[in-house]
Short mmCIF file of C-alpha atoms in Angstrom, two decimals:
data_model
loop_
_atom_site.label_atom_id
_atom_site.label_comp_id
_atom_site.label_asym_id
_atom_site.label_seq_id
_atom_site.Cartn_x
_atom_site.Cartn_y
_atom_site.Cartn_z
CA UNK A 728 0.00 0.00 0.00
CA UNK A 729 2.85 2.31 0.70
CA UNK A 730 4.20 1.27 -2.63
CA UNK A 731 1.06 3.01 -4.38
CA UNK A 732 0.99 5.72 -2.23
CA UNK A 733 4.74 6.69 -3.64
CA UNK A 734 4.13 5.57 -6.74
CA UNK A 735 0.79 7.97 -6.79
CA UNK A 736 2.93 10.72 -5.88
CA UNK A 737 5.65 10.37 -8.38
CA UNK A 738 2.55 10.06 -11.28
CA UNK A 739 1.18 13.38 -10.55
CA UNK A 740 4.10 14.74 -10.08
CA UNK A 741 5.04 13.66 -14.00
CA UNK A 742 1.70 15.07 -14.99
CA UNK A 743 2.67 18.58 -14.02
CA UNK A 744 5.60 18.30 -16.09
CA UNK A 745 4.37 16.99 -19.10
CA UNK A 746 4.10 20.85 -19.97
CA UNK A 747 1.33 23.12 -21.33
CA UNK A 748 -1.16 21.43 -23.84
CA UNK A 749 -1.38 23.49 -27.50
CA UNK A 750 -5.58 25.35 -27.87
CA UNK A 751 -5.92 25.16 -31.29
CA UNK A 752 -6.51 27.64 -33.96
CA UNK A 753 -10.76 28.34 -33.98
CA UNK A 754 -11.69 27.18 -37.63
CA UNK A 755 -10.68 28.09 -40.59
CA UNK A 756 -10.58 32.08 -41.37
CA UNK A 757 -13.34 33.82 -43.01
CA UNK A 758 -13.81 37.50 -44.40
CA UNK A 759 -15.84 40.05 -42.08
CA UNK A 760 -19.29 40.38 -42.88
CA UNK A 761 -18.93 44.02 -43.93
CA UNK A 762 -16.07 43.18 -46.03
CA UNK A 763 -16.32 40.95 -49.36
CA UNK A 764 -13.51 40.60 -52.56
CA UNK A 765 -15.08 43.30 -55.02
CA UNK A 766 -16.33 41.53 -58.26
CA UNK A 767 -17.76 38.09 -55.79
CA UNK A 768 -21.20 38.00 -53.89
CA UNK A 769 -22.80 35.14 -52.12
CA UNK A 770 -24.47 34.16 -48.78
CA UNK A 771 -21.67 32.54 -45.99
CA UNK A 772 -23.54 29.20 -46.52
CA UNK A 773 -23.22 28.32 -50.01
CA UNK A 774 -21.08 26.16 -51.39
CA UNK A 775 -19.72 26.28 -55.08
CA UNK A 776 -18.39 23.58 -56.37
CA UNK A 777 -16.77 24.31 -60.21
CA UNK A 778 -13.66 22.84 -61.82
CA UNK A 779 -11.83 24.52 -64.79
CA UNK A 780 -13.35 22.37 -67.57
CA UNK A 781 -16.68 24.31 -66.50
CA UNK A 782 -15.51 27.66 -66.95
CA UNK A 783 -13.15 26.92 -69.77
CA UNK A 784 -14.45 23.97 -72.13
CA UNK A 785 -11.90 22.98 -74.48
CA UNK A 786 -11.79 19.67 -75.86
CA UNK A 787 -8.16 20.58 -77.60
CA UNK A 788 -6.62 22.40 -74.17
CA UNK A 789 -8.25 19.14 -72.19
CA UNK A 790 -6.25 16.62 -74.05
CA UNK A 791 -3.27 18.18 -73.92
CA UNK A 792 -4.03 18.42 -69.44
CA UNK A 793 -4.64 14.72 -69.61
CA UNK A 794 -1.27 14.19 -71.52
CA UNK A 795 0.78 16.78 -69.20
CA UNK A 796 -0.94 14.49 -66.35
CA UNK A 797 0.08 11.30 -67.77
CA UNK A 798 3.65 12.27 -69.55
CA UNK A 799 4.64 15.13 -67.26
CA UNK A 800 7.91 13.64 -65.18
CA UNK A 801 7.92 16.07 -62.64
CA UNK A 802 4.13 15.48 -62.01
CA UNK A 803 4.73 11.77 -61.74
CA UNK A 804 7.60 12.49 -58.67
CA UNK A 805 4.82 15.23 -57.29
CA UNK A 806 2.24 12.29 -57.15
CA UNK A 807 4.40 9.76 -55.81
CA UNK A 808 4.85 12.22 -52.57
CA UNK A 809 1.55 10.80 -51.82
CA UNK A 810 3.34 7.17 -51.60
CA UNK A 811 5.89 8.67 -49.95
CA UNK A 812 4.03 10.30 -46.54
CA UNK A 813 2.14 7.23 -46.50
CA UNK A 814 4.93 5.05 -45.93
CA UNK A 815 6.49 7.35 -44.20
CA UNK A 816 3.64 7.83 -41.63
CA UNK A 817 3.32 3.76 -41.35
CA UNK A 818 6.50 4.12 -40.36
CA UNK A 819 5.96 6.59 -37.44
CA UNK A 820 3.23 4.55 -35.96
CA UNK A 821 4.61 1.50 -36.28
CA UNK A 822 6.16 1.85 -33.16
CA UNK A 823 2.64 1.33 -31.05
CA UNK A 824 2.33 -2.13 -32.37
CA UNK A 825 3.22 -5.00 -30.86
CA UNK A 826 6.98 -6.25 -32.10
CA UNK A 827 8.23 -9.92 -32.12
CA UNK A 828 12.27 -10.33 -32.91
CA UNK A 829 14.74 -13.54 -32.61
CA UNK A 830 18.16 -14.27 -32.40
CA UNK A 831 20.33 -16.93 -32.79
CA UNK A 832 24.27 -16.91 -32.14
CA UNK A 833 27.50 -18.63 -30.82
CA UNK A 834 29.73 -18.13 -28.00
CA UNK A 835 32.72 -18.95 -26.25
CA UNK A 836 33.09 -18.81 -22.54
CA UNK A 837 33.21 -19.90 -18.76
CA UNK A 838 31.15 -18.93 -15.58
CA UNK A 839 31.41 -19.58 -11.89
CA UNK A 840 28.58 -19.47 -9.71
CA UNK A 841 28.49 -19.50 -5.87
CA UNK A 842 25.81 -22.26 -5.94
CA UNK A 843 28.46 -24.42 -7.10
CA UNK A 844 31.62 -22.89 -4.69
CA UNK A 845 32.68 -20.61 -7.81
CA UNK A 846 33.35 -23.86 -9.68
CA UNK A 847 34.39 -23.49 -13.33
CA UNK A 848 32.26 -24.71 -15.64
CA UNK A 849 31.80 -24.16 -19.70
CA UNK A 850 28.76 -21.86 -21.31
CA UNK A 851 27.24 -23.63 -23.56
CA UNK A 852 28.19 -22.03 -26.62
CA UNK A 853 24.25 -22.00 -28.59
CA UNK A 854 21.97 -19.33 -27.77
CA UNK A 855 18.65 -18.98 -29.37
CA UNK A 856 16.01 -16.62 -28.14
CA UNK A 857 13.01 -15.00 -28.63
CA UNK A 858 11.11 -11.40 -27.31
CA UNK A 859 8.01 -9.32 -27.99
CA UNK A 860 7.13 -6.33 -26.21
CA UNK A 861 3.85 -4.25 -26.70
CA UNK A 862 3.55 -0.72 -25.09
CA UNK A 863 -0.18 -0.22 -24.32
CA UNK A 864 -1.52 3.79 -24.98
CA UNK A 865 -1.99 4.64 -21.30
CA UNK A 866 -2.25 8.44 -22.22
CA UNK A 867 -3.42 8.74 -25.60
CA UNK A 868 0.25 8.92 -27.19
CA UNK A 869 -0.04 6.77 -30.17
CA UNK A 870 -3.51 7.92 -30.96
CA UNK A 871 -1.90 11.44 -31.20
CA UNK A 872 1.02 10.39 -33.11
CA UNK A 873 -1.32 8.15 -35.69
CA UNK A 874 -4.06 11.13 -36.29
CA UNK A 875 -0.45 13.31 -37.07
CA UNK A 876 0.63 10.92 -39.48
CA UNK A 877 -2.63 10.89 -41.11
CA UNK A 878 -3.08 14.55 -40.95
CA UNK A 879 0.62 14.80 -42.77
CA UNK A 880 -0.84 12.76 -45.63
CA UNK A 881 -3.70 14.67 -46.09
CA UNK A 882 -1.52 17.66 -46.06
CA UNK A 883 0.58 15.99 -48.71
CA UNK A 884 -2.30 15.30 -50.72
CA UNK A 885 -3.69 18.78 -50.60
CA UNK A 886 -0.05 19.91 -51.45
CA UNK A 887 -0.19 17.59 -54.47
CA UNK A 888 -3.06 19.14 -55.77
CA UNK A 889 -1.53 22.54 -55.22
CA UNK A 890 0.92 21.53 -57.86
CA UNK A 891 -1.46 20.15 -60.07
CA UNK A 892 -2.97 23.61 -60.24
CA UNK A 893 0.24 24.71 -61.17
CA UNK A 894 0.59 22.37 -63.77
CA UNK A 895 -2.25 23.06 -65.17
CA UNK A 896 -2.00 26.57 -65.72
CA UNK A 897 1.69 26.55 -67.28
CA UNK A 898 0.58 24.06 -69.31
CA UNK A 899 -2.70 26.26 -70.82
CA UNK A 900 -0.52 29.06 -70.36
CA UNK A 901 2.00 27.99 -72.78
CA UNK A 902 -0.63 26.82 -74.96
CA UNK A 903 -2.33 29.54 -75.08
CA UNK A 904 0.53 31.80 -75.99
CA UNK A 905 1.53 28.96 -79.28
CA UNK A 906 -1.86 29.41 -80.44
CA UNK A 907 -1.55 33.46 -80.19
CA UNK A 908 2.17 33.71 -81.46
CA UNK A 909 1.16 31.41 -84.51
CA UNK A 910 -1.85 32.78 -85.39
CA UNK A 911 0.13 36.54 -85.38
CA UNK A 912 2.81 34.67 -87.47
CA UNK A 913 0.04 33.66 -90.15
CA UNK A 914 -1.45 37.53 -89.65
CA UNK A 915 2.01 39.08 -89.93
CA UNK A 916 2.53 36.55 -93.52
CA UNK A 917 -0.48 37.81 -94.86
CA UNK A 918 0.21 41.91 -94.14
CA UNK A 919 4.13 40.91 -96.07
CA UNK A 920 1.89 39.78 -99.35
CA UNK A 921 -0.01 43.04 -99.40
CA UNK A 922 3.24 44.34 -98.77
CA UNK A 923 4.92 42.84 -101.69
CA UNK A 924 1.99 43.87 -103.94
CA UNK A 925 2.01 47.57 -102.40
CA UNK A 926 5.28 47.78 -103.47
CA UNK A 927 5.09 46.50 -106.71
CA UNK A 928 2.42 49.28 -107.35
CA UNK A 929 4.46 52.20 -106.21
CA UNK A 930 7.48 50.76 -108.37
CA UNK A 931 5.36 50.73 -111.37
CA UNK A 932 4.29 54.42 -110.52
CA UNK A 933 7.86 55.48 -109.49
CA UNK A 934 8.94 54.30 -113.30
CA UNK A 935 6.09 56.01 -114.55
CA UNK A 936 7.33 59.53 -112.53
CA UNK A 937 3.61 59.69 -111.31
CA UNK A 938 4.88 58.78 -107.40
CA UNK A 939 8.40 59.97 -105.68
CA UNK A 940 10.75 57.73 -104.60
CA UNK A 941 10.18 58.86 -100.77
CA UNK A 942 7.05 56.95 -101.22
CA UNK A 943 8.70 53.11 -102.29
CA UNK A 944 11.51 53.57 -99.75
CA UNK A 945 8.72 54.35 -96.95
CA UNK A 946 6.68 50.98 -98.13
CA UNK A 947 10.08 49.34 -98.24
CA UNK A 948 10.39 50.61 -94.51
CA UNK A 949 7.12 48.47 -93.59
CA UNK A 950 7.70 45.37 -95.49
CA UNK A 951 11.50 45.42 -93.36
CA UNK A 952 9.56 46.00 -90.27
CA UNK A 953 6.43 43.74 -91.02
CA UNK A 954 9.68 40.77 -91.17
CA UNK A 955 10.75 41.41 -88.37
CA UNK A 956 7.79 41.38 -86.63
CA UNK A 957 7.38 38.16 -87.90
CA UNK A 958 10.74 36.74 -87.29
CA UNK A 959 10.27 37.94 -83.27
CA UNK A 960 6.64 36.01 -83.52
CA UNK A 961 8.27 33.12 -85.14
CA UNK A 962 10.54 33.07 -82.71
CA UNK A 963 8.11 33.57 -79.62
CA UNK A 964 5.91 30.90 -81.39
CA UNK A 965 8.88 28.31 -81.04
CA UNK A 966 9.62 29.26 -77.72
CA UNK A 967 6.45 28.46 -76.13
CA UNK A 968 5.44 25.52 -78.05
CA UNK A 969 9.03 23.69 -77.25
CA UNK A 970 8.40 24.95 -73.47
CA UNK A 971 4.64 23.27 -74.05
CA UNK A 972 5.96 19.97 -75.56
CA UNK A 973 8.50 20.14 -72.15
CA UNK A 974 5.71 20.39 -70.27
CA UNK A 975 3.88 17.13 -71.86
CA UNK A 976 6.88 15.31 -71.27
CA UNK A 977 8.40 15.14 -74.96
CA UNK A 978 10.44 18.10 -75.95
CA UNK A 979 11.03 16.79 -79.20
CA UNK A 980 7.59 15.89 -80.24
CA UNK A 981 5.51 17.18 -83.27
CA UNK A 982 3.57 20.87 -82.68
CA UNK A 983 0.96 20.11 -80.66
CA UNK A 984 -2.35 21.03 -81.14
CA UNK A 985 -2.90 24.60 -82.74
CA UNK A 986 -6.61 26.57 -82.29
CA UNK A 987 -6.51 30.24 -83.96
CA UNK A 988 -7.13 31.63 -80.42
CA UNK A 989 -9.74 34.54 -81.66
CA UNK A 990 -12.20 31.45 -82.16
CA UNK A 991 -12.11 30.42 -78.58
CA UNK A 992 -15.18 31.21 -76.65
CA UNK A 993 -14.30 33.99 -73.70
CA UNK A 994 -15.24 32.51 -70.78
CA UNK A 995 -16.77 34.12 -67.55
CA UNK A 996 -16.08 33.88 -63.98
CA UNK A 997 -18.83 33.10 -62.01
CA UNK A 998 -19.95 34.53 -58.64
CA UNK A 999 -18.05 32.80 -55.67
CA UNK A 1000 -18.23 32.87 -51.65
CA UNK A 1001 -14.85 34.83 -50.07
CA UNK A 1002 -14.89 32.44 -47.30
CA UNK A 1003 -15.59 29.23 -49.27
CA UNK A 1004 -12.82 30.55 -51.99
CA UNK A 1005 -9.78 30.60 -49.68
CA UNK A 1006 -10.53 27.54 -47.85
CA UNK A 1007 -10.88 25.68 -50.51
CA UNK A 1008 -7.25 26.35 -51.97
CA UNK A 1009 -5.29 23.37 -52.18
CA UNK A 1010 -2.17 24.87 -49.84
CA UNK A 1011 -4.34 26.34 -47.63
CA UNK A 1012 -5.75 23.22 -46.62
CA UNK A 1013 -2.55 21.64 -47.03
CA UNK A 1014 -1.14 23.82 -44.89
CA UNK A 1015 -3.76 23.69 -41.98
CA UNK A 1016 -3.57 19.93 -42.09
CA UNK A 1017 0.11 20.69 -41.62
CA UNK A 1018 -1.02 22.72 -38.25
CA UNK A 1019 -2.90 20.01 -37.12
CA UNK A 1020 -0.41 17.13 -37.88
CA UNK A 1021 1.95 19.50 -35.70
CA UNK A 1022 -0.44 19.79 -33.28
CA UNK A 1023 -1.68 16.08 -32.44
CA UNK A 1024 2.29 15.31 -32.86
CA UNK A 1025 3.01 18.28 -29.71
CA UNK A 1026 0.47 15.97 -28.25
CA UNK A 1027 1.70 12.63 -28.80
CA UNK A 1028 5.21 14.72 -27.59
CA UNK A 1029 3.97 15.61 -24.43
CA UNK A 1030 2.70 12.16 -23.36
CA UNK A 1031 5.81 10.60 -23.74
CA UNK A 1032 6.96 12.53 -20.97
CA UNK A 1033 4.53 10.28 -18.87
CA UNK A 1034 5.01 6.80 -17.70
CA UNK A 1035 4.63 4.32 -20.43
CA UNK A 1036 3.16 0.43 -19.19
CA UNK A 1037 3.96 -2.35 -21.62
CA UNK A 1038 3.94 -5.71 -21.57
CA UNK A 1039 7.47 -7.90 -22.30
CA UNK A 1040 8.33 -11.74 -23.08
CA UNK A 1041 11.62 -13.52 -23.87
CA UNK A 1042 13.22 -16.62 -23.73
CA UNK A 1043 16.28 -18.35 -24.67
CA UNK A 1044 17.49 -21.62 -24.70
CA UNK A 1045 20.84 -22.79 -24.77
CA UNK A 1046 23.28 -25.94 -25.77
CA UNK A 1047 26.66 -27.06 -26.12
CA UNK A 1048 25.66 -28.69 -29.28
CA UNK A 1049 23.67 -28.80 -31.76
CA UNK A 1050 23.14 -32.26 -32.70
CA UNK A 1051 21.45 -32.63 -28.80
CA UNK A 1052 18.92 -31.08 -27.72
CA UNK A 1053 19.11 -27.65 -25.42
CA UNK A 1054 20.22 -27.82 -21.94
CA UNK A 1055 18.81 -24.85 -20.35
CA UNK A 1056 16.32 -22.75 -21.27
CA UNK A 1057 14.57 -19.88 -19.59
CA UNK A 1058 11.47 -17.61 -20.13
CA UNK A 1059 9.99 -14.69 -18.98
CA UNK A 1060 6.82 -12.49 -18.97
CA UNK A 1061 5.75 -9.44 -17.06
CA UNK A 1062 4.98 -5.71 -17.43
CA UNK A 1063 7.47 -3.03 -17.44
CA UNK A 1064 7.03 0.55 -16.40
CA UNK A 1065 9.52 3.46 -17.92
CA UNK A 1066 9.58 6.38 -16.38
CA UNK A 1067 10.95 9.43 -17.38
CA UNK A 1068 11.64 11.21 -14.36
CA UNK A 1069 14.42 13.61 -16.16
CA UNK A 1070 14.76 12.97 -20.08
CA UNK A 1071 16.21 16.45 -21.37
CA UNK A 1072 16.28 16.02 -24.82
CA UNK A 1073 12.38 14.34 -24.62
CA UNK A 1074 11.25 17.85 -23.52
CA UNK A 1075 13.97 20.04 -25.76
CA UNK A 1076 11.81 18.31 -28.69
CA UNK A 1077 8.52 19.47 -26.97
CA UNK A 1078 9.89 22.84 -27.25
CA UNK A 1079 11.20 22.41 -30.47
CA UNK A 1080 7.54 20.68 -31.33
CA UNK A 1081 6.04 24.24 -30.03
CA UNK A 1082 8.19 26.66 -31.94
CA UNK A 1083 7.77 24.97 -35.15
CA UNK A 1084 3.44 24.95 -34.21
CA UNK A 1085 3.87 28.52 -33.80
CA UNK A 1086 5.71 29.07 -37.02
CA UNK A 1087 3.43 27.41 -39.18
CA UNK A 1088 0.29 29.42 -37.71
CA UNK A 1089 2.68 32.31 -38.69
CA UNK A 1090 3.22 31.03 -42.28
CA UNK A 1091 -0.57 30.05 -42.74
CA UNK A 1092 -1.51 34.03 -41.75
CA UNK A 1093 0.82 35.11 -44.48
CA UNK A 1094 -0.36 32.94 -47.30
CA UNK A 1095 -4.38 33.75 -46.12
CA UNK A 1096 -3.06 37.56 -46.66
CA UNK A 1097 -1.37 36.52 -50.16
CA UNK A 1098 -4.02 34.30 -51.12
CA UNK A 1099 -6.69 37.99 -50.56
CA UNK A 1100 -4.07 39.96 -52.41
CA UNK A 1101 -3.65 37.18 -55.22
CA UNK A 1102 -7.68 36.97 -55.49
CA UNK A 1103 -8.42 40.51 -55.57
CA UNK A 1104 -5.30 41.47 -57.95
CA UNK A 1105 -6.66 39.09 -60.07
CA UNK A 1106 -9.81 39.59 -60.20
CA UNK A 1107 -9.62 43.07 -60.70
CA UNK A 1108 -6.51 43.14 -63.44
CA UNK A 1109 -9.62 40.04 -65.16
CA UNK A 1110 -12.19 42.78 -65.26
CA UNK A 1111 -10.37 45.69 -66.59
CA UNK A 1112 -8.74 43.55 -69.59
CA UNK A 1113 -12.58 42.45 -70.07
CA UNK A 1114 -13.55 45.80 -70.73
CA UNK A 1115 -10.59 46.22 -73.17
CA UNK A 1116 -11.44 42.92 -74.89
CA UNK A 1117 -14.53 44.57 -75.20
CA UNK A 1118 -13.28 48.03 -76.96
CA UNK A 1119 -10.87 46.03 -79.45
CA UNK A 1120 -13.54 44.03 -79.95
CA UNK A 1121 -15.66 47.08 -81.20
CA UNK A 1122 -12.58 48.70 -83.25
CA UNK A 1123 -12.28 45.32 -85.00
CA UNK A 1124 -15.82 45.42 -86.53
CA UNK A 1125 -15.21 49.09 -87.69
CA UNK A 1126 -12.12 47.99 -89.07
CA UNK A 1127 -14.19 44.84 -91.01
CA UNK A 1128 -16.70 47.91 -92.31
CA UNK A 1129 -13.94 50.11 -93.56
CA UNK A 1130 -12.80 46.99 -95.21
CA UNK A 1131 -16.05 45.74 -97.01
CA UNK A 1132 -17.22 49.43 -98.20
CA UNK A 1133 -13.35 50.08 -99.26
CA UNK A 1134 -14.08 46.52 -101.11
CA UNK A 1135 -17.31 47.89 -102.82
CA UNK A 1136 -15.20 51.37 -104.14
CA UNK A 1137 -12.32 49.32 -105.27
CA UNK A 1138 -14.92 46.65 -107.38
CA UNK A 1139 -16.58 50.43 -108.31
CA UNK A 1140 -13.54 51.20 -109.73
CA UNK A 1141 -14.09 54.37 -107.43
CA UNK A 1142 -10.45 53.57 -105.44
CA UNK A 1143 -7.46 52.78 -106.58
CA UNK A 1144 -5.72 48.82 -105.46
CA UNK A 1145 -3.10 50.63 -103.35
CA UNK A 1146 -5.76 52.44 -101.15
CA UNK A 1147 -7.68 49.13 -101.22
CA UNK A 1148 -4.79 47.73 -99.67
CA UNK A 1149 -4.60 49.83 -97.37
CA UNK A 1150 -7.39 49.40 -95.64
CA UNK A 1151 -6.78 45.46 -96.01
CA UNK A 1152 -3.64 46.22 -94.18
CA UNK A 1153 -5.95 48.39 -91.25
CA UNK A 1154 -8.05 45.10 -90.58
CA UNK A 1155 -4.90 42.49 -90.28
CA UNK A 1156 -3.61 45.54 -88.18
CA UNK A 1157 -6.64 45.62 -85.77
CA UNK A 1158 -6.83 41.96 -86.39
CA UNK A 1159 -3.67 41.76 -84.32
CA UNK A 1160 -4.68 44.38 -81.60
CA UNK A 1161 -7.83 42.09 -80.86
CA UNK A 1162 -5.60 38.87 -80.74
CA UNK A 1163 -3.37 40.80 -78.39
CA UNK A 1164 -5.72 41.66 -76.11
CA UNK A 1165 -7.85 38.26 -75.96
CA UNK A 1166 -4.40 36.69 -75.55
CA UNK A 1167 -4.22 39.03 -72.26
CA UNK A 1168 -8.17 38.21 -71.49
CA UNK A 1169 -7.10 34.82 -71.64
CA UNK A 1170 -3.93 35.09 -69.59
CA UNK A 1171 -5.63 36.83 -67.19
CA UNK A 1172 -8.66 34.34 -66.74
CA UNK A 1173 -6.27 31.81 -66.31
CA UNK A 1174 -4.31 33.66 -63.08
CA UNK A 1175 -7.90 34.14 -61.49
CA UNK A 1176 -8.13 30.52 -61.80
CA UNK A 1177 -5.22 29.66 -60.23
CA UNK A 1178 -5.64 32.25 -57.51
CA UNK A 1179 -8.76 30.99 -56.62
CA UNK A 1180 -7.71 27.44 -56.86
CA UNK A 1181 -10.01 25.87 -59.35
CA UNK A 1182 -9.67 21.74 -59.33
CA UNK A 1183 -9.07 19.95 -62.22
CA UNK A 1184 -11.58 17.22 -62.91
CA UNK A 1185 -9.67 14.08 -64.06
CA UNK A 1186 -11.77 11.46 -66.32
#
């Protein structure tokens, strides 16, 4: 009875010094009623669910994803991070289950025992043994240290889809920009032809002293300068498709896929929640899983500063040789108490445990203040290249008019070829505005997209 009483003492004296238990962050962080992202409305409550093939159906740009997901080499090491913190966190937990281990060996030697007046006799030189010990989770510390394994893994998983996001928009990014730096190529080949002709027109009127020669070098000026703008789209054109065929995991590969990118369909954003939109980024949540895994392992840290209970067998048996059989064996069972009455370097990890908590709720405040900066940025830069879709959009059907009543003079006989030309020359030119701009539309849509963290739907 004494025995308890001491032992009761020495147990709540360990309790005290397990240390200070970690509160929790209060749910994940939402927007102020009275404040809201500018261009999004929606009630608290609702939830949106959306992926990108939604807001941005493509049936060329969506087999191209599906081959970056199954070529891409760096997406294949990304994904297999998954694997990875799974084994990893079987691993960690492994070390709550029960364990059996054997030996066997050989040895040479000689014992005296006082039971036999210190007598010399020979140890049998066989040994062969057997143990299994099985710490039982007095205190909750393997419960903690299994829900922060699984907490890492879902923090891996949600940091795996982070990078899938990524993927996904270099990979329409770069597609995007082939299909606008081709299509400006095939633009920029046309305006040389009506170059070529121009010139050919002014030459004939140069010879005939009807047009000064100020006027052919000037047209020679454009046709130099049309070439090089081609040569620099060319080049841009190259640059982005080999960086695209990287990207599906064969440099080397045909062109891929080309769409004339003033045929694609603009596509709209529609209305989200604030709160629902930055908890439901990928690394946000893998981040906060990241807390908690932290967390439960601070946990699992501070009951190992208790008294573990466990339960222990072994036995051996041993014989001088092998062709006979043993000559002494012994075995033993029980439970076995370990108690760590001073363990420095048990509670310098606690510490260490704390410190790195505290850092990561640090971290995950920063990237909720990016993640509003990213979205409204966004958001805002999306809108304002809307409106100038819009405009070019407008200057490119007065630019089409000018063209067809320029058409009618010319067939009239009213204008002259050259002039006619000219106001070819003013649609390719406004042509290329508008495929500027919806090539910044597009760029645009596609950073709101990853800002906001819009899944990718697999088949």
């Amino acid at each position: 009875m004494q025995f308890l009483f001491y032992l009761a003492i020495v147990l709540l004296f360990l309790l005290g010094c397990a240390g200070d238990k970690i509160t929790p962050m209060q749910g994940p962080l939402i927007l102020p009623e009275n404040e809201a992202f500018t261009h999004f409305e929606g009630n608290s409550s609702e939830k949106v669910e959306m992926s990108f093939q939604t807001l941005f159906p493509n049936e060329v740009l969506s087999s191209i994803v599906d081959q970056a997901l199954r070529e891409n080499r760096d997406w294949k090491v990304t994904l297999g991070k998954i694997d990875l913190a799974r084994a990893e966190a079987e691993r960690a937990i492994s070390g709550g289950e029960p364990s059996l281990s054997s030996s066997f060996s050989y040895r040479e030697g000689e014992e005296k025992r006082r039971e036999t007046f210190f007598r010399k006799d020979d140890v049998a030189p066989w040994r062969a043994g057997a143990q299994s010990t099985w710490e039982l989770d007095l205190w909750g510390k393997w419960k903690a240290l299994r829900k922060s394994s699984e907490n890492e893994v879902e923090s891996t998983r949600h940091a795996v889809e982070a990078s899938k996001i990524m993927l996904i928009h270099e990979v329409a990014l770069a597609w995007i920009s082939y299909c606008r730096y081709k299509e400006e190529s095939e633009l920029l080949a046309e305006s040389i032809r009506l170059a070529l002709r121009t010139e050919s027109l002014i030459q004939r009127k140069v010879d005939a002293g009807i047009e000064t020669n100020s006027t052919l070098l000037s047209q020679k000026l454009n046709f130099n300068t049309l070439n090089i703008e081609k040569k620099h789209a060319e080049n841009m054109m190259i640059s982005h498709q080999l960086r695209l065929q990287g990207l599906l995991g064969s440099p080397l590969d045909d062109a891929p896929l080309y769409v004339p990118l003033t045929t694609l369909n603009d596509p709209a954003l529609p209305r989200f929640v604030p709160s629902s939109v930055i908890s439901n980024r990928p690394d946000v949540q893998a981040i906060e899983k990241k807390i908690e895994s932290k967390l439960n392992l601070h946990e699992s840290a501070r009951m190992n500063l208790l008294p573990s209970f466990g339960l222990r067998f072994s036995g051996f048996a041993m014989s001088h040789n092998l062709g006979e059989s043993f000559g002494e064996w012994q075995t033993q069972v029980g439970p076995r108490f370990d108690i760590p009455v001073w363990v420095p370097e048990r509670k310098a990890y606690l510490k260490t445990l704390r410190k790195q908590y505290d850092q990561l709720i640090l971290q995950w405040e920063a990237l909720i203040l990016r993640v509003i900066e990213e979205i409204e940025s966004s958001t805002r830069s999306f809108f304002i290249v809307s409106s100038e879709l819009e405009l070019t959009k407008a200057n490119l059907a007065h630019a089409q008019a000018i063209r067809s009543y320029s058409e009618e003079k010319f067939s009239s006989g009213i204008i002259s070829e050259i002039e006619f030309f000219k106001d070819q020359n003013l649609l390719i030119a406004h042509r290329r505005v508008y495929l500027k701009s919806k090539h910044h539309f597009l760029k645009n849509f596609l950073i709101v997209c990853k800002s906001l963290g819009i899944p990718w739907n697999s088949n």
